[in-house]
Amino acid sequence: MSDRLHTSTIPLTRTKRELLVALNKIPYFEGLTAEEFLYLVNQGYPQTVPALEYVCREGDTANSFYIILTGKIEVISLRKKQHIAVLNAGDFFGEIALFTGTTRIATCRTLVQSKLFVIHRDHLKYILTIHREIAEKIALKLLERQNTLMDLGIISESDTEIALDLIRKRLQTLLRT
């Protein structure tokens, strides 16, 4: 474990220690202190999902953000019957609906057994309030994904413009409070 995550004075379960190590490898969280990593680990939870199981579906209400610790997640549009992407360890998903306040616009399912770290939107909000650079990185990834969805015809250009405005407003609100 890196010096930044040295927590010998704080007793941790093996699972939490493993989560700290896994989250430390994700570039989006490189600015977090040991205490903030502990907060994140204590507020989120690991979820193991068997192969070919759905994690979230189009139209679902969004209340969680997912980080892939191990495995592969396929992102698909059931409505359009279209493959969007395959995500791997270190990638995240669930941010579009979470930040826009809309329902999920894609379906995510495991291709192999996958271990995810799940963070409820309120706990993510806390981390993003403290670390605006993480919010900016997630927002950039969100824009990239929205462009991909637009290129695939899953969302329209007007949907993207509305969504971008919503994202800006949500991030501003999120970071003000």
CSV table of C-alpha atoms in Angstrom, one decimal:
chain,number,residue,atom,x,y,z
A,1,MET,CA,0.0,0.0,0.0
A,2,SER,CA,1.4,3.5,-0.8
A,3,ASP,CA,2.5,5.9,1.9
A,4,ARG,CA,-0.5,8.0,1.0
A,5,LEU,CA,-2.8,5.2,2.1
A,6,HIS,CA,-0.8,4.1,5.1
A,7,THR,CA,-3.4,3.6,7.7
A,8,SER,CA,-1.7,1.4,10.4
A,9,THR,CA,-3.3,3.5,13.2
A,10,ILE,CA,-6.8,2.8,11.8
A,11,PRO,CA,-8.0,-0.9,12.1
A,12,LEU,CA,-9.4,-2.0,8.7
A,13,THR,CA,-11.0,-5.2,7.6
A,14,ARG,CA,-9.2,-7.1,4.9
A,15,THR,CA,-12.0,-6.2,2.4
A,16,LYS,CA,-11.7,-2.5,3.2
A,17,ARG,CA,-7.9,-2.6,2.9
A,18,GLU,CA,-8.3,-4.4,-0.6
A,19,LEU,CA,-10.7,-1.6,-1.6
A,20,LEU,CA,-8.3,1.1,-0.6
A,21,VAL,CA,-5.6,-0.5,-2.7
A,22,ALA,CA,-7.9,-1.0,-5.7
A,23,LEU,CA,-9.3,2.6,-5.6
A,24,ASN,CA,-5.8,4.0,-5.2
A,25,LYS,CA,-5.0,2.6,-8.7
A,26,ILE,CA,-7.8,4.6,-10.3
A,27,PRO,CA,-6.4,7.9,-11.8
A,28,TYR,CA,-9.6,9.9,-11.1
A,29,PHE,CA,-9.0,9.6,-7.3
A,30,GLU,CA,-5.3,10.5,-7.3
A,31,GLY,CA,-5.8,13.7,-5.3
A,32,LEU,CA,-7.5,12.1,-2.4
A,33,THR,CA,-5.8,11.9,1.0
A,34,ALA,CA,-5.7,8.8,3.1
A,35,GLU,CA,-8.6,10.1,5.2
A,36,GLU,CA,-10.7,10.8,2.1
A,37,PHE,CA,-10.0,7.4,0.7
A,38,LEU,CA,-11.2,6.0,4.0
A,39,TYR,CA,-14.3,8.1,3.8
A,40,LEU,CA,-15.0,6.8,0.3
A,41,VAL,CA,-14.4,3.2,1.3
A,42,ASN,CA,-16.6,3.5,4.4
A,43,GLN,CA,-19.4,5.1,2.4
A,44,GLY,CA,-19.4,2.8,-0.6
A,45,TYR,CA,-19.5,-0.9,-0.8
A,46,PRO,CA,-18.2,-3.7,-3.0
A,47,GLN,CA,-20.6,-5.7,-5.1
A,48,THR,CA,-19.7,-8.9,-6.9
A,49,VAL,CA,-21.9,-9.5,-10.0
A,50,PRO,CA,-22.0,-12.8,-11.8
A,51,ALA,CA,-21.3,-13.0,-15.5
A,52,LEU,CA,-24.1,-11.9,-17.9
A,53,GLU,CA,-26.0,-10.2,-15.1
A,54,TYR,CA,-27.5,-6.7,-15.4
A,55,VAL,CA,-26.1,-4.0,-13.1
A,56,CYS,CA,-28.5,-1.2,-14.3
A,57,ARG,CA,-31.0,-0.8,-17.1
A,58,GLU,CA,-32.2,1.9,-19.4
A,59,GLY,CA,-35.0,3.8,-17.7
A,60,ASP,CA,-33.9,3.0,-14.2
A,61,THR,CA,-33.7,5.8,-11.6
A,62,ALA,CA,-30.0,6.7,-11.0
A,63,ASN,CA,-28.8,6.8,-7.4
A,64,SER,CA,-25.4,5.2,-7.6
A,65,PHE,CA,-22.0,5.5,-9.4
A,66,TYR,CA,-20.0,2.4,-10.2
A,67,ILE,CA,-16.3,1.8,-10.4
A,68,ILE,CA,-15.1,-1.5,-11.9
A,69,LEU,CA,-12.5,-3.1,-9.6
A,70,THR,CA,-12.3,-6.4,-11.7
A,71,GLY,CA,-14.1,-7.7,-14.7
A,72,LYS,CA,-15.7,-6.3,-17.8
A,73,ILE,CA,-19.0,-4.4,-18.2
A,74,GLU,CA,-20.8,-4.2,-21.6
A,75,VAL,CA,-22.7,-1.0,-22.2
A,76,ILE,CA,-25.6,-1.5,-24.6
A,77,SER,CA,-28.8,0.3,-25.7
A,78,LEU,CA,-31.6,-2.3,-25.6
A,79,ARG,CA,-34.0,0.3,-27.1
A,80,LYS,CA,-31.7,0.7,-30.2
A,81,LYS,CA,-30.4,-2.9,-29.9
A,82,GLN,CA,-26.8,-1.5,-30.1
A,83,HIS,CA,-23.5,-2.2,-28.5
A,84,ILE,CA,-21.9,1.0,-27.0
A,85,ALA,CA,-18.7,0.0,-25.2
A,86,VAL,CA,-16.9,-2.4,-23.1
A,87,LEU,CA,-15.5,-1.1,-19.8
A,88,ASN,CA,-12.7,-2.6,-17.8
A,89,ALA,CA,-11.1,-2.4,-14.3
A,90,GLY,CA,-10.5,1.2,-13.4
A,91,ASP,CA,-13.4,2.5,-15.5
A,92,PHE,CA,-16.6,3.8,-14.1
A,93,PHE,CA,-20.2,4.1,-15.2
A,94,GLY,CA,-23.5,5.5,-14.1
A,95,GLU,CA,-22.4,9.1,-14.1
A,96,ILE,CA,-24.6,10.4,-17.0
A,97,ALA,CA,-27.9,9.8,-15.3
A,98,LEU,CA,-26.5,10.7,-11.9
A,99,PHE,CA,-25.3,14.1,-13.1
A,100,THR,CA,-28.1,15.0,-15.4
A,101,GLY,CA,-30.8,13.9,-13.0
A,102,THR,CA,-32.4,11.7,-15.7
A,103,THR,CA,-33.1,8.0,-15.8
A,104,ARG,CA,-30.4,5.7,-17.1
A,105,ILE,CA,-29.8,6.0,-20.8
A,106,ALA,CA,-28.0,2.7,-21.3
A,107,THR,CA,-28.0,-0.8,-19.9
A,108,CYS,CA,-24.9,-2.2,-18.3
A,109,ARG,CA,-24.2,-5.9,-17.8
A,110,THR,CA,-21.3,-8.0,-16.8
A,111,LEU,CA,-19.4,-10.0,-19.5
A,112,VAL,CA,-17.5,-12.0,-16.8
A,113,GLN,CA,-17.9,-12.1,-13.0
A,114,SER,CA,-17.1,-8.5,-12.0
A,115,LYS,CA,-16.4,-6.8,-8.7
A,116,LEU,CA,-17.7,-3.2,-8.5
A,117,PHE,CA,-17.4,-0.5,-6.0
A,118,VAL,CA,-20.7,1.3,-5.6
A,119,ILE,CA,-21.0,4.8,-4.3
A,120,HIS,CA,-24.3,6.5,-3.5
A,121,ARG,CA,-24.8,9.9,-5.1
A,122,ASP,CA,-24.7,11.7,-1.8
A,123,HIS,CA,-21.3,10.3,-0.8
A,124,LEU,CA,-19.9,11.0,-4.3
A,125,LYS,CA,-21.2,14.6,-3.9
A,126,TYR,CA,-19.1,15.0,-0.8
A,127,ILE,CA,-15.9,13.8,-2.5
A,128,LEU,CA,-16.6,16.0,-5.6
A,129,THR,CA,-17.3,19.0,-3.4
A,130,ILE,CA,-13.8,18.7,-1.8
A,131,HIS,CA,-12.1,17.7,-5.0
A,132,ARG,CA,-13.3,19.8,-8.0
A,133,GLU,CA,-10.6,18.3,-10.2
A,134,ILE,CA,-12.3,14.9,-9.8
A,135,ALA,CA,-15.6,16.4,-10.8
A,136,GLU,CA,-13.9,18.0,-13.8
A,137,LYS,CA,-12.4,14.6,-14.9
A,138,ILE,CA,-15.7,12.9,-14.5
A,139,ALA,CA,-17.5,15.7,-16.4
A,140,LEU,CA,-14.9,15.3,-19.3
A,141,LYS,CA,-15.5,11.6,-19.5
A,142,LEU,CA,-19.2,12.2,-19.4
A,143,LEU,CA,-19.0,14.6,-22.4
A,144,GLU,CA,-16.9,12.0,-24.2
A,145,ARG,CA,-19.5,9.3,-23.6
A,146,GLN,CA,-22.3,11.6,-24.6
A,147,ASN,CA,-20.6,12.3,-27.9
A,148,THR,CA,-20.2,8.6,-28.5
A,149,LEU,CA,-24.0,8.1,-27.8
A,150,MET,CA,-24.8,10.9,-30.2
A,151,ASP,CA,-22.5,9.4,-32.9
A,152,LEU,CA,-24.3,6.1,-32.4
A,153,GLY,CA,-27.7,7.7,-32.7
A,154,ILE,CA,-28.8,6.8,-29.2
A,155,ILE,CA,-29.3,10.4,-28.2
A,156,SER,CA,-29.9,13.4,-30.4
A,157,GLU,CA,-27.8,16.6,-30.7
A,158,SER,CA,-30.7,18.5,-29.0
A,159,ASP,CA,-30.7,15.9,-26.2
A,160,THR,CA,-26.9,16.4,-25.8
A,161,GLU,CA,-27.3,20.2,-25.6
A,162,ILE,CA,-30.0,19.9,-23.0
A,163,ALA,CA,-27.9,17.3,-21.1
A,164,LEU,CA,-24.8,19.5,-21.2
A,165,ASP,CA,-26.7,22.4,-19.8
A,166,LEU,CA,-28.1,20.1,-17.1
A,167,ILE,CA,-24.7,18.8,-16.3
A,168,ARG,CA,-23.2,22.2,-15.9
A,169,LYS,CA,-26.0,23.3,-13.6
A,170,ARG,CA,-25.9,20.1,-11.5
A,171,LEU,CA,-22.1,20.4,-11.1
A,172,GLN,CA,-22.4,24.0,-10.2
A,173,THR,CA,-25.1,23.2,-7.7
A,174,LEU,CA,-23.1,20.2,-6.4
A,175,LEU,CA,-19.9,22.2,-6.0
A,176,ARG,CA,-21.7,25.2,-4.3
A,177,THR,CA,-23.2,23.3,-1.5
